[in-house]
Short mmCIF file of C-alpha atoms in Angstrom, two decimals:
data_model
loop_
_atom_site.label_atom_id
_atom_site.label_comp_id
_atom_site.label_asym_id
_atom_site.label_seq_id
_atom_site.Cartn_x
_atom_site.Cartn_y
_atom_site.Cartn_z
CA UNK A 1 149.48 -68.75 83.48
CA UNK A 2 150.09 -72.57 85.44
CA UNK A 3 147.73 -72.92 87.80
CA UNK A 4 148.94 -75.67 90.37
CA UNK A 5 147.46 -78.81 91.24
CA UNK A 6 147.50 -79.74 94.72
CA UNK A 7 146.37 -82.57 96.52
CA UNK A 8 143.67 -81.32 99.32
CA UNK A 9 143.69 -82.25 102.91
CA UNK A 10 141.03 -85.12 103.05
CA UNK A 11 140.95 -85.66 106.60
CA UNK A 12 143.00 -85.30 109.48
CA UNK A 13 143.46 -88.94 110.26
CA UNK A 14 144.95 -89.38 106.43
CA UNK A 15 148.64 -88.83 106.08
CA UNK A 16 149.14 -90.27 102.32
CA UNK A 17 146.92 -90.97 99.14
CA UNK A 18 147.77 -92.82 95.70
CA UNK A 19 147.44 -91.30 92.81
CA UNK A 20 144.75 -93.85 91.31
CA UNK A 21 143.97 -92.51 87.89
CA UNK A 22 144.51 -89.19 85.64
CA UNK A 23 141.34 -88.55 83.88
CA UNK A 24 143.44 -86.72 81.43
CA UNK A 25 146.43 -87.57 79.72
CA UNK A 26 149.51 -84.91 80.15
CA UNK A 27 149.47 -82.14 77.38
CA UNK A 28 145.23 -83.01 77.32
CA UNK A 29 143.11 -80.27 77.98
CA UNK A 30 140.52 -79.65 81.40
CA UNK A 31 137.52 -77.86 81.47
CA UNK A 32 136.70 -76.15 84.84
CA UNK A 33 134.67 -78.69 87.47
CA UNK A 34 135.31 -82.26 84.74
CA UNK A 35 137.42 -84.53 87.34
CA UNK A 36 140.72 -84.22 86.80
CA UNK A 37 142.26 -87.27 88.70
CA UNK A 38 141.13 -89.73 91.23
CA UNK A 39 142.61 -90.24 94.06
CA UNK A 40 142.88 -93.24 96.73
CA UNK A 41 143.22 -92.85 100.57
CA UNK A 42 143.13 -96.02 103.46
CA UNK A 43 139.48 -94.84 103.93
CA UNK A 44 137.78 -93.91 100.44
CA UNK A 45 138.26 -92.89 97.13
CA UNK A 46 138.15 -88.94 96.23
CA UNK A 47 137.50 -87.64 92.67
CA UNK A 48 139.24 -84.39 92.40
CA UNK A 49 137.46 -81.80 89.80
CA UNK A 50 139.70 -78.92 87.97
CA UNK A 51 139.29 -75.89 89.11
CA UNK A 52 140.55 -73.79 86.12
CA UNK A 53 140.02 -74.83 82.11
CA UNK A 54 143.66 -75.30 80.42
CA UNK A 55 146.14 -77.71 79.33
CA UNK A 56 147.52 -80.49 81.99
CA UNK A 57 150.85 -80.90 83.00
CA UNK A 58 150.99 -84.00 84.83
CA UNK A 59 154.17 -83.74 87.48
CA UNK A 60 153.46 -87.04 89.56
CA UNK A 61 152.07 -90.38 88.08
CA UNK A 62 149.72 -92.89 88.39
CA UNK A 63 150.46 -95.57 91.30
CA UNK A 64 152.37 -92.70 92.91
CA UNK A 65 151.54 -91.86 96.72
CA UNK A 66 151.96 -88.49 97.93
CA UNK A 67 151.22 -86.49 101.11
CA UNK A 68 147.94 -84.17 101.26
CA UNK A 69 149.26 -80.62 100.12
CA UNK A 70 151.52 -82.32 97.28
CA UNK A 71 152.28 -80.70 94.39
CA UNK A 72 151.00 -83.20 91.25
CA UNK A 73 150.53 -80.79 88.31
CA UNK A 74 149.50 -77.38 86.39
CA UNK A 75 147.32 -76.66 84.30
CA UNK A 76 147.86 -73.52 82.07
CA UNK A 77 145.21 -71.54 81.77
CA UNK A 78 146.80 -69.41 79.09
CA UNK A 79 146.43 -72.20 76.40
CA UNK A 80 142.66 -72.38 76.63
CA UNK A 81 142.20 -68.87 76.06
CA UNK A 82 144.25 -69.33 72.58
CA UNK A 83 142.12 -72.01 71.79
CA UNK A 84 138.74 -69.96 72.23
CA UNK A 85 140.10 -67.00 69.55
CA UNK A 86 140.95 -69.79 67.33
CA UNK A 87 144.70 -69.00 67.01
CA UNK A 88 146.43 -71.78 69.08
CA UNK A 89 149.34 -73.60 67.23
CA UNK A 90 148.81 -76.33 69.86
CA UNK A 91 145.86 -77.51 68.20
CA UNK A 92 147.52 -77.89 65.04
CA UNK A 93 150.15 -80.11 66.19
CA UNK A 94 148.08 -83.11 67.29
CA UNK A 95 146.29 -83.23 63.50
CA UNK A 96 150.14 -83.29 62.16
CA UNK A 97 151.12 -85.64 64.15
CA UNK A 98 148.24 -87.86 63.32
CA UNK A 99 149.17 -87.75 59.43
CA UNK A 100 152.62 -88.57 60.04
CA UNK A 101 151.72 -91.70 62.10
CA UNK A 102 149.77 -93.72 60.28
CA UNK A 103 150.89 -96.94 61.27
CA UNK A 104 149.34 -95.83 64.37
CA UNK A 105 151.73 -97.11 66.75
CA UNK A 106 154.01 -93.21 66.54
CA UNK A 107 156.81 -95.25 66.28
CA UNK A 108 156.72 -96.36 69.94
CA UNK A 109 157.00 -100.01 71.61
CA UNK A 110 157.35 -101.95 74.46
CA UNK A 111 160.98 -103.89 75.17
CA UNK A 112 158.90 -106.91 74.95
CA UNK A 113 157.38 -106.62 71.88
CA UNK A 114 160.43 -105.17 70.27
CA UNK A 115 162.07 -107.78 70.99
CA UNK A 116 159.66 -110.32 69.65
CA UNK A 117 159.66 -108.03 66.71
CA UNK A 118 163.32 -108.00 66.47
CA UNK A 119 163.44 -112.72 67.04
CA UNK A 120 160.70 -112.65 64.42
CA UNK A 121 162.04 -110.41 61.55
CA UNK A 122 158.81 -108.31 62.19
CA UNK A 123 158.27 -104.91 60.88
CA UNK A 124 156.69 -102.72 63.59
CA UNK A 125 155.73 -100.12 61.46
CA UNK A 126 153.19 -102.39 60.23
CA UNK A 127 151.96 -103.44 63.75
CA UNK A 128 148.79 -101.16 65.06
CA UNK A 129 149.43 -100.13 69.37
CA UNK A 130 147.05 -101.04 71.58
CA UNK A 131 148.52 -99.71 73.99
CA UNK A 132 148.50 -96.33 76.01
CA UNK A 133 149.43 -93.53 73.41
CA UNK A 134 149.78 -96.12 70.90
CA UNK A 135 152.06 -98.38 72.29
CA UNK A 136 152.76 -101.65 70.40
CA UNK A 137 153.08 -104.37 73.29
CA UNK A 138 153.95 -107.96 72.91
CA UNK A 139 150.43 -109.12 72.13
CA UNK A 140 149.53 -106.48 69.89
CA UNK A 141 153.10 -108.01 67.68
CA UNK A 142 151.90 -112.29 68.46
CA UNK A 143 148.16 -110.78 67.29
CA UNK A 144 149.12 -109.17 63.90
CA UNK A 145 149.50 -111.65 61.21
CA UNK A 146 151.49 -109.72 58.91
CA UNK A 147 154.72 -111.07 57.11
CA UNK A 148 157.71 -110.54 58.45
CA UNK A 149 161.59 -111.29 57.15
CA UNK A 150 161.95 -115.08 59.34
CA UNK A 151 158.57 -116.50 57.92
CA UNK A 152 159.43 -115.21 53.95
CA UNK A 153 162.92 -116.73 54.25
CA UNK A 154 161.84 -119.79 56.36
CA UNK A 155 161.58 -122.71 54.27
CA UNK A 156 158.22 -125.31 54.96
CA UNK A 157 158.78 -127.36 57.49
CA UNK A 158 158.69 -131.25 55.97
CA UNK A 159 155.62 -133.42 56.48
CA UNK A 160 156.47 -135.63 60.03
CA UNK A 161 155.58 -138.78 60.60
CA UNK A 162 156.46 -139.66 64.25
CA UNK A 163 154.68 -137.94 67.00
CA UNK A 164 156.63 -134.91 68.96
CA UNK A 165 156.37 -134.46 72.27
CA UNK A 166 154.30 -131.56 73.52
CA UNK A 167 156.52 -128.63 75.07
CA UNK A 168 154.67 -125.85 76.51
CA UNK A 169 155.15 -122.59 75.24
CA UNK A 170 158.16 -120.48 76.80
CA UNK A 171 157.33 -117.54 78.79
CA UNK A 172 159.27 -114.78 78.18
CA UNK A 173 161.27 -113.64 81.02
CA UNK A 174 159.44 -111.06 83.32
CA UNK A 175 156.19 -112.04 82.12
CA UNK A 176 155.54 -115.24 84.08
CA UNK A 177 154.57 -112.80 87.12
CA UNK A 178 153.33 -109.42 87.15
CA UNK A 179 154.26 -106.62 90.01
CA UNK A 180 151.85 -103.69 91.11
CA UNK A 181 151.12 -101.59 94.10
CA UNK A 182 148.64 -102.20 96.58
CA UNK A 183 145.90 -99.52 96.68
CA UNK A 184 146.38 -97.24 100.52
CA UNK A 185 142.79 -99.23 100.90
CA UNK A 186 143.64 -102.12 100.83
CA UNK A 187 147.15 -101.52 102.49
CA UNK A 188 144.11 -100.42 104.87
CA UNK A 189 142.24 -103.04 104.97
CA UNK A 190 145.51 -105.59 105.30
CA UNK A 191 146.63 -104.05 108.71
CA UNK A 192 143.84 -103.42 109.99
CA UNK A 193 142.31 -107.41 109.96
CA UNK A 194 145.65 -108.13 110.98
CA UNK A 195 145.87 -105.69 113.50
CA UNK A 196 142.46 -107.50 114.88
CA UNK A 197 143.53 -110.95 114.91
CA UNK A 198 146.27 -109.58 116.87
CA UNK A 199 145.24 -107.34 119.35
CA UNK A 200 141.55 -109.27 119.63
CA UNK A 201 140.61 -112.56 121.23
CA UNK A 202 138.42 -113.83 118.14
CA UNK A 203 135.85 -116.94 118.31
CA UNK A 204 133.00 -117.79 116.25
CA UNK A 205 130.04 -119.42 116.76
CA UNK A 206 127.62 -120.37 114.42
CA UNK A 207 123.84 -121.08 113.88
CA UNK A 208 121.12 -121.82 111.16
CA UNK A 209 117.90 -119.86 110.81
CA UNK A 210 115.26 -121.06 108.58
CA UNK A 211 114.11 -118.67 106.07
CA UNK A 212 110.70 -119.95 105.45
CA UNK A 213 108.08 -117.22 106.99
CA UNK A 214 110.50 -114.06 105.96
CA UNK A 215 110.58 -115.60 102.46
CA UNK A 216 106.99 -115.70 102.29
CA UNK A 217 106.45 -112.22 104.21
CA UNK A 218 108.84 -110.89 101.68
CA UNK A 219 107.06 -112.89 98.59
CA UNK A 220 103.33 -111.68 99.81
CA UNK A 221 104.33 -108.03 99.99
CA UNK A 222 107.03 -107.23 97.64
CA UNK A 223 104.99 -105.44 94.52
CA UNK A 224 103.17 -103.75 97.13
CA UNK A 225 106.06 -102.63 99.29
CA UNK A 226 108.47 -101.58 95.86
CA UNK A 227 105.21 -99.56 94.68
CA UNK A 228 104.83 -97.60 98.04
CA UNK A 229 108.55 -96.72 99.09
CA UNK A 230 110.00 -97.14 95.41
CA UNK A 231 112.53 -99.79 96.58
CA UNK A 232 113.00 -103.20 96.62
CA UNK A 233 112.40 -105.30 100.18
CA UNK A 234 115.43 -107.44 100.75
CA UNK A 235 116.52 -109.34 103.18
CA UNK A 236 119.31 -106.88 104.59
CA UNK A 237 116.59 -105.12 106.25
CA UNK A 238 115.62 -107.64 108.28
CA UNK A 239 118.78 -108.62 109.37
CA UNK A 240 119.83 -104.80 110.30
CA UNK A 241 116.43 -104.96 112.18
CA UNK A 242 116.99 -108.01 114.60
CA UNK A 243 120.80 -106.96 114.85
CA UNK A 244 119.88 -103.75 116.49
CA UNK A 245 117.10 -106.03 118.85
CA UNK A 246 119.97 -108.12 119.84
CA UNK A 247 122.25 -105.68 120.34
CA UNK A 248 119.55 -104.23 123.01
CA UNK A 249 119.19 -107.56 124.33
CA UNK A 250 122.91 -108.15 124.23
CA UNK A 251 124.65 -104.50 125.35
CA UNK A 252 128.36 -105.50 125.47
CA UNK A 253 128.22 -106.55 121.95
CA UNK A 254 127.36 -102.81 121.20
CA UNK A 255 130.66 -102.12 122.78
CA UNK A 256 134.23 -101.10 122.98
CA UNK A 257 137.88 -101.36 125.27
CA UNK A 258 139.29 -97.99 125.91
CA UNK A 259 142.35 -98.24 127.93
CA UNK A 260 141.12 -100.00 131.16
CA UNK A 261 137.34 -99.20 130.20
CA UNK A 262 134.60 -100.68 128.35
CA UNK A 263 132.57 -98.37 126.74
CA UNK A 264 129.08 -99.09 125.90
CA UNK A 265 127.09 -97.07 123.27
CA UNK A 266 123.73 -96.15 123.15
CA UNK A 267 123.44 -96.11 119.46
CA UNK A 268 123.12 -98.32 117.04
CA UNK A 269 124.87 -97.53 113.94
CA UNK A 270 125.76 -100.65 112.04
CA UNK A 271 127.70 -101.04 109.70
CA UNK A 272 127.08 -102.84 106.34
CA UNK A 273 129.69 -104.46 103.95
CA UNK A 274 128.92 -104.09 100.59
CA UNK A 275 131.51 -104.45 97.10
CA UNK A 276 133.09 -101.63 95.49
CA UNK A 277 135.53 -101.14 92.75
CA UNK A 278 138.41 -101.38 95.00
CA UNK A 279 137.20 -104.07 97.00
CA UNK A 280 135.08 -104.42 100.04
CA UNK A 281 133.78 -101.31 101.95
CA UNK A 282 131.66 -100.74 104.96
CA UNK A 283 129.35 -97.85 104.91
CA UNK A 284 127.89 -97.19 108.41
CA UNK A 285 123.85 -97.03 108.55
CA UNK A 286 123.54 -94.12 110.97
CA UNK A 287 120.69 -94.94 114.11
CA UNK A 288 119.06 -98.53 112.05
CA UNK A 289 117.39 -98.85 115.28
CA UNK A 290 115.15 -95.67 114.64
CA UNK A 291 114.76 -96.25 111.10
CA UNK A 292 112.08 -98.28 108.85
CA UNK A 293 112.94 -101.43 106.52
CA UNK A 294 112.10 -98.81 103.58
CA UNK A 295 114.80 -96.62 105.31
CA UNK A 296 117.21 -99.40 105.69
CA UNK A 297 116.78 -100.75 102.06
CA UNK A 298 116.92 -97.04 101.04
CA UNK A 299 120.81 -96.32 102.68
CA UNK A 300 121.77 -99.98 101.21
CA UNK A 301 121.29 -99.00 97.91
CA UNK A 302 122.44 -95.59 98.59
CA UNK A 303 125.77 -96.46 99.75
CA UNK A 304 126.24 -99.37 97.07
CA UNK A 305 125.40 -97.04 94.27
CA UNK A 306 128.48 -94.91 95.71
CA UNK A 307 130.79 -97.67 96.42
CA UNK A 308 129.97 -99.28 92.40
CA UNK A 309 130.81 -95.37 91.66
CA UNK A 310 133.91 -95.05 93.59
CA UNK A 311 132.29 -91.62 95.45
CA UNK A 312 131.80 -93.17 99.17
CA UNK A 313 133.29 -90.42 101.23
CA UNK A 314 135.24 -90.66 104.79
CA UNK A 315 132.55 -89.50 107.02
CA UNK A 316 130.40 -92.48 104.96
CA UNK A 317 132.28 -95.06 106.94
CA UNK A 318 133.93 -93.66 109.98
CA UNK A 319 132.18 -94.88 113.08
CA UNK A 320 129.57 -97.89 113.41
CA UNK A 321 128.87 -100.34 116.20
CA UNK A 322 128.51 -103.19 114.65
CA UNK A 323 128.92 -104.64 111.08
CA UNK A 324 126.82 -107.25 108.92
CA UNK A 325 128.69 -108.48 106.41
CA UNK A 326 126.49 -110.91 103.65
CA UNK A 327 129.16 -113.08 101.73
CA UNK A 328 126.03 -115.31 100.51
CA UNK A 329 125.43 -112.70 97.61
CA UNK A 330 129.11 -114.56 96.30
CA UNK A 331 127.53 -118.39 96.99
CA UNK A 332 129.61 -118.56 100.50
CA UNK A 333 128.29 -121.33 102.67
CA UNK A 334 129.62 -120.47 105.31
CA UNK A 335 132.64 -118.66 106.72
CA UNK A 336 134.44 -116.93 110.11
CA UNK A 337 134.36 -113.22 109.45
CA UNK A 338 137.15 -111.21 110.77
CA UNK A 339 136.72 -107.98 113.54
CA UNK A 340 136.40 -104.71 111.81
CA UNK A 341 138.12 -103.05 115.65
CA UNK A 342 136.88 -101.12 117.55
CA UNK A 343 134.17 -103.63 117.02
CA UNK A 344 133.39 -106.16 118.93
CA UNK A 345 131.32 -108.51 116.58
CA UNK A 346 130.48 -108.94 113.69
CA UNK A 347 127.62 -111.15 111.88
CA UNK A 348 128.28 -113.28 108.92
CA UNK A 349 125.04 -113.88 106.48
CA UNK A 350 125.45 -116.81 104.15
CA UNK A 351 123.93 -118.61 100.97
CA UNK A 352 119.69 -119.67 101.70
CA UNK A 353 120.00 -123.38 100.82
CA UNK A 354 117.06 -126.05 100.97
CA UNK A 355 118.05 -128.78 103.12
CA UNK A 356 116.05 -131.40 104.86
CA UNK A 357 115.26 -130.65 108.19
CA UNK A 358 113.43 -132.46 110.84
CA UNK A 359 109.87 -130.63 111.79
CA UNK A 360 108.13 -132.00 114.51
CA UNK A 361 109.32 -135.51 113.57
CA UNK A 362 108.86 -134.96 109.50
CA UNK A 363 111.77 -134.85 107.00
CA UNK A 364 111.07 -130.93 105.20
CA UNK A 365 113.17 -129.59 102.91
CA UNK A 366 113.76 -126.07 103.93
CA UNK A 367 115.71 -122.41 102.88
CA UNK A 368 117.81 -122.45 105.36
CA UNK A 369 120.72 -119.65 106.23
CA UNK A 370 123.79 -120.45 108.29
CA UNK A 371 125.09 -117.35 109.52
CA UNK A 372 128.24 -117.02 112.04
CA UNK A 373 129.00 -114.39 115.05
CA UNK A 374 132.79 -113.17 115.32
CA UNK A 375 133.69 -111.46 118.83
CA UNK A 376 135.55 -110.43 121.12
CA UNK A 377 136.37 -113.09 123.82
CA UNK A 378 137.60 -110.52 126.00
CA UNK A 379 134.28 -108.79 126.24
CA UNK A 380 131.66 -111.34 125.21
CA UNK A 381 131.52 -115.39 126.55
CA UNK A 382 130.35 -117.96 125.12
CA UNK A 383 127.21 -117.85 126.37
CA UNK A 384 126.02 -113.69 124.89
CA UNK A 385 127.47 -114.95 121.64
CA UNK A 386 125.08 -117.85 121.36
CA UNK A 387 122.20 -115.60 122.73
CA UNK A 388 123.06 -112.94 120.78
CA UNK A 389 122.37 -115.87 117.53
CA UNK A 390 119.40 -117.16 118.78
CA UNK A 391 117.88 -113.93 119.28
CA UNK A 392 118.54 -113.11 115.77
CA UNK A 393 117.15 -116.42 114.76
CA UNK A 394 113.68 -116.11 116.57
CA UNK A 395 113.54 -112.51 114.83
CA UNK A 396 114.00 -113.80 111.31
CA UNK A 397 112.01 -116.99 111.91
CA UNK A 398 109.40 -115.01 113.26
CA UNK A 399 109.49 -111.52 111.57
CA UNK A 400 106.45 -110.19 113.26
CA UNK A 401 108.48 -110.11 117.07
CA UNK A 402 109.95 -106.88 114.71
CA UNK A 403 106.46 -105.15 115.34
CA UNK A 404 105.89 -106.32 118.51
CA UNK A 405 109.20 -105.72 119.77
CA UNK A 406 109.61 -108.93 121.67
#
């Protein structure tokens, strides 16, 4: 019996997901809850388990989008059952056809390499696939050094004296580029910054906080801090810290434009940008303001060990007030980071660098941090932005204003 493999309604707000990867190739078989296929959505990536044990009939491809409800395959239940009584002539086949292809290519190839097979006198039977189901493609034919008709019936080249000239090696046509799909989250991701450069009035300003005392706070209580919460202290904690200060300092950067209104929130949920496999997302840290560094540190790593997995969910990054976004973990210097709307800012963290600075009339060298503020000109002047900064700065220059509040 085929039971059919829909795609499930994700969220209301989604109207169309990719088909991002089969876990199982068509005619494979499933076991009941082993993930089927992944699938991609504007938001988040959703690994879709089987829900019966069979054989897979894959109906729509990879790189495919579809609508939530879409039909994308079967799996027939009726094949598993023959192969539990031992008595399935399915599982026969795949050993015979193993035997009979012992080239290990099954006789299949790419128009590219058999064309280079077919310039070259090559004999593809001879050439093992590297690609998917065996495929022979053009490098697996340039990497075999076997003998083929042109080199046996190619006389040797005489001994030249005069130098050639150097020509570079001619692509093959179609090669010299290569076309694929954009992911729906990064199709996302594209009109939405562009959407905020757009609709928003965007300035940056910039600053420079000196790292010295949280470096040493951090260095004098590390081992201790790891051995009583079981998690590293960073510096992201820190930073979500003094955001949520400023943001209490600084109210209409905790905001938003609805219509004719500007909405301020009384929460602080900020959200943090951290790398995934399809690029970057930003999981939202749910009420940082009520929540301890061990917490913080705590949802950072939780939410990066689901974005390395590809198993951050919707609800993981709808909302947030506010996002930090650290491009210094890449080397950046320094950069303008773009609105992530309905925001209204957004802080930049950057690359702790020892430069010489001037301390009470002495040349020091010193870790110091430029970091940058993005926002809304239509909300926030000039003058919030820059105290929004430097109340971040006195936090992280002096980390003890955390306990005291001040």
């Amino acid at each position: 019996m085929k039971q059919e493999i829909r795609i499930p309604t994700v969220a209301e707000s989604i109207t169309e997901v990719d088909i991002s990867e089969w876990r199982v190739e068509n005619g494979g078989m499933i076991s009941v809850d082993d993930i089927l296929v992944v699938i991609d959505s504007d938001k988040a990536s959703l690994e879709m388990p089987a829900e019966h044990s069979g054989k897979v009939e894959i109906v729509v491809e990879e790189g495919e989008t579809v609508e939530p409800g879409a039909l994308i395959g079967y799996i027939d239940t009726s094949v598993e059952v023959e192969v539990e009584a031992g008595s399935s002539s399915e599982e026969a086949a795949p050993a015979q056809e193993s035997t009979s292809s012992a080239s290990g290519n099954n006789g299949k190839a790419s128009p590219a390499a058999a064309k280079m097979a077919a310039e070259t006198g090559k004999d593809l039977s001879s050439v093992s696939g590297s690609g998917k189901h065996g495929m022979v493609t053009k490098q697996d034919v340039l990497a075999d050094k076997g003998s083929s008709s042109a080199s046996k019936s190619a006389p040797a080249a005489p001994a030249k004296v005069e130098m050639e000239k150097p020509v570079a090696k001619k692509v093959q046509e179609g090669e010299r580029e290569t076309r694929k799909k954009m992911p729906s989250i990064r199709r996302k991701i594209a009109s939405r910054l562009v959407m905020a450069q757009h609709t928003a009035a965007i300035l940056t300003t910039f600053n420079e906080i000196d790292m010295t005392n949280v470096m040493a706070l951090r260095s004098q209580y590390k081992d201790a801090f790891e051995k009583k919460h079981d998690i590293r202290l960073g510096f992201m904690s820190f930073f979500t810290k003094a955001v949520t200060e400023a943001l209490k300092a600084y109210p209409d950067v905790n905001s938003y434009i609805d219509g004719q209104d500007l909405v301020h929130r009384n929460y602080y949920d900020i959200s943090v940008a951290v790398s995934g496999k399809k690029g970057l997302v930003v999981p939202v840290i749910r009420d940082a303001d009520q929540m301890s560094l061990a917490e913080i540190e705590k949802s950072i790593k939780y939410y990066a060990l689901k974005a390395r997995d590809n198993t951050l969910a919707v609800e993981d990054m709808q909302g947030g007030s506010f996002t930090i976004s650290n491009g210094g973990v890449f080397g950046s210097l320094l950069s303008t980071p773009i609105l992530n709307p309905p925001q209204v800012g957004i802080l930049g963290l950057h690359k702790i660098e020892e430069r010489p600075m001037a301390i009470n009339g002495e040349v020091k060298i010193r870790p110091m941090m430029y970091v940058a503020l993005s926002y809304d000109h239509r909300i926030i002047d000039g003058a919030q932005s820059v105290g929004f900064l430097v109340k971040i700065k006195e936090i992280m220059e002096d980390p003890a204003r955390l306990l005291l509040e001040v």
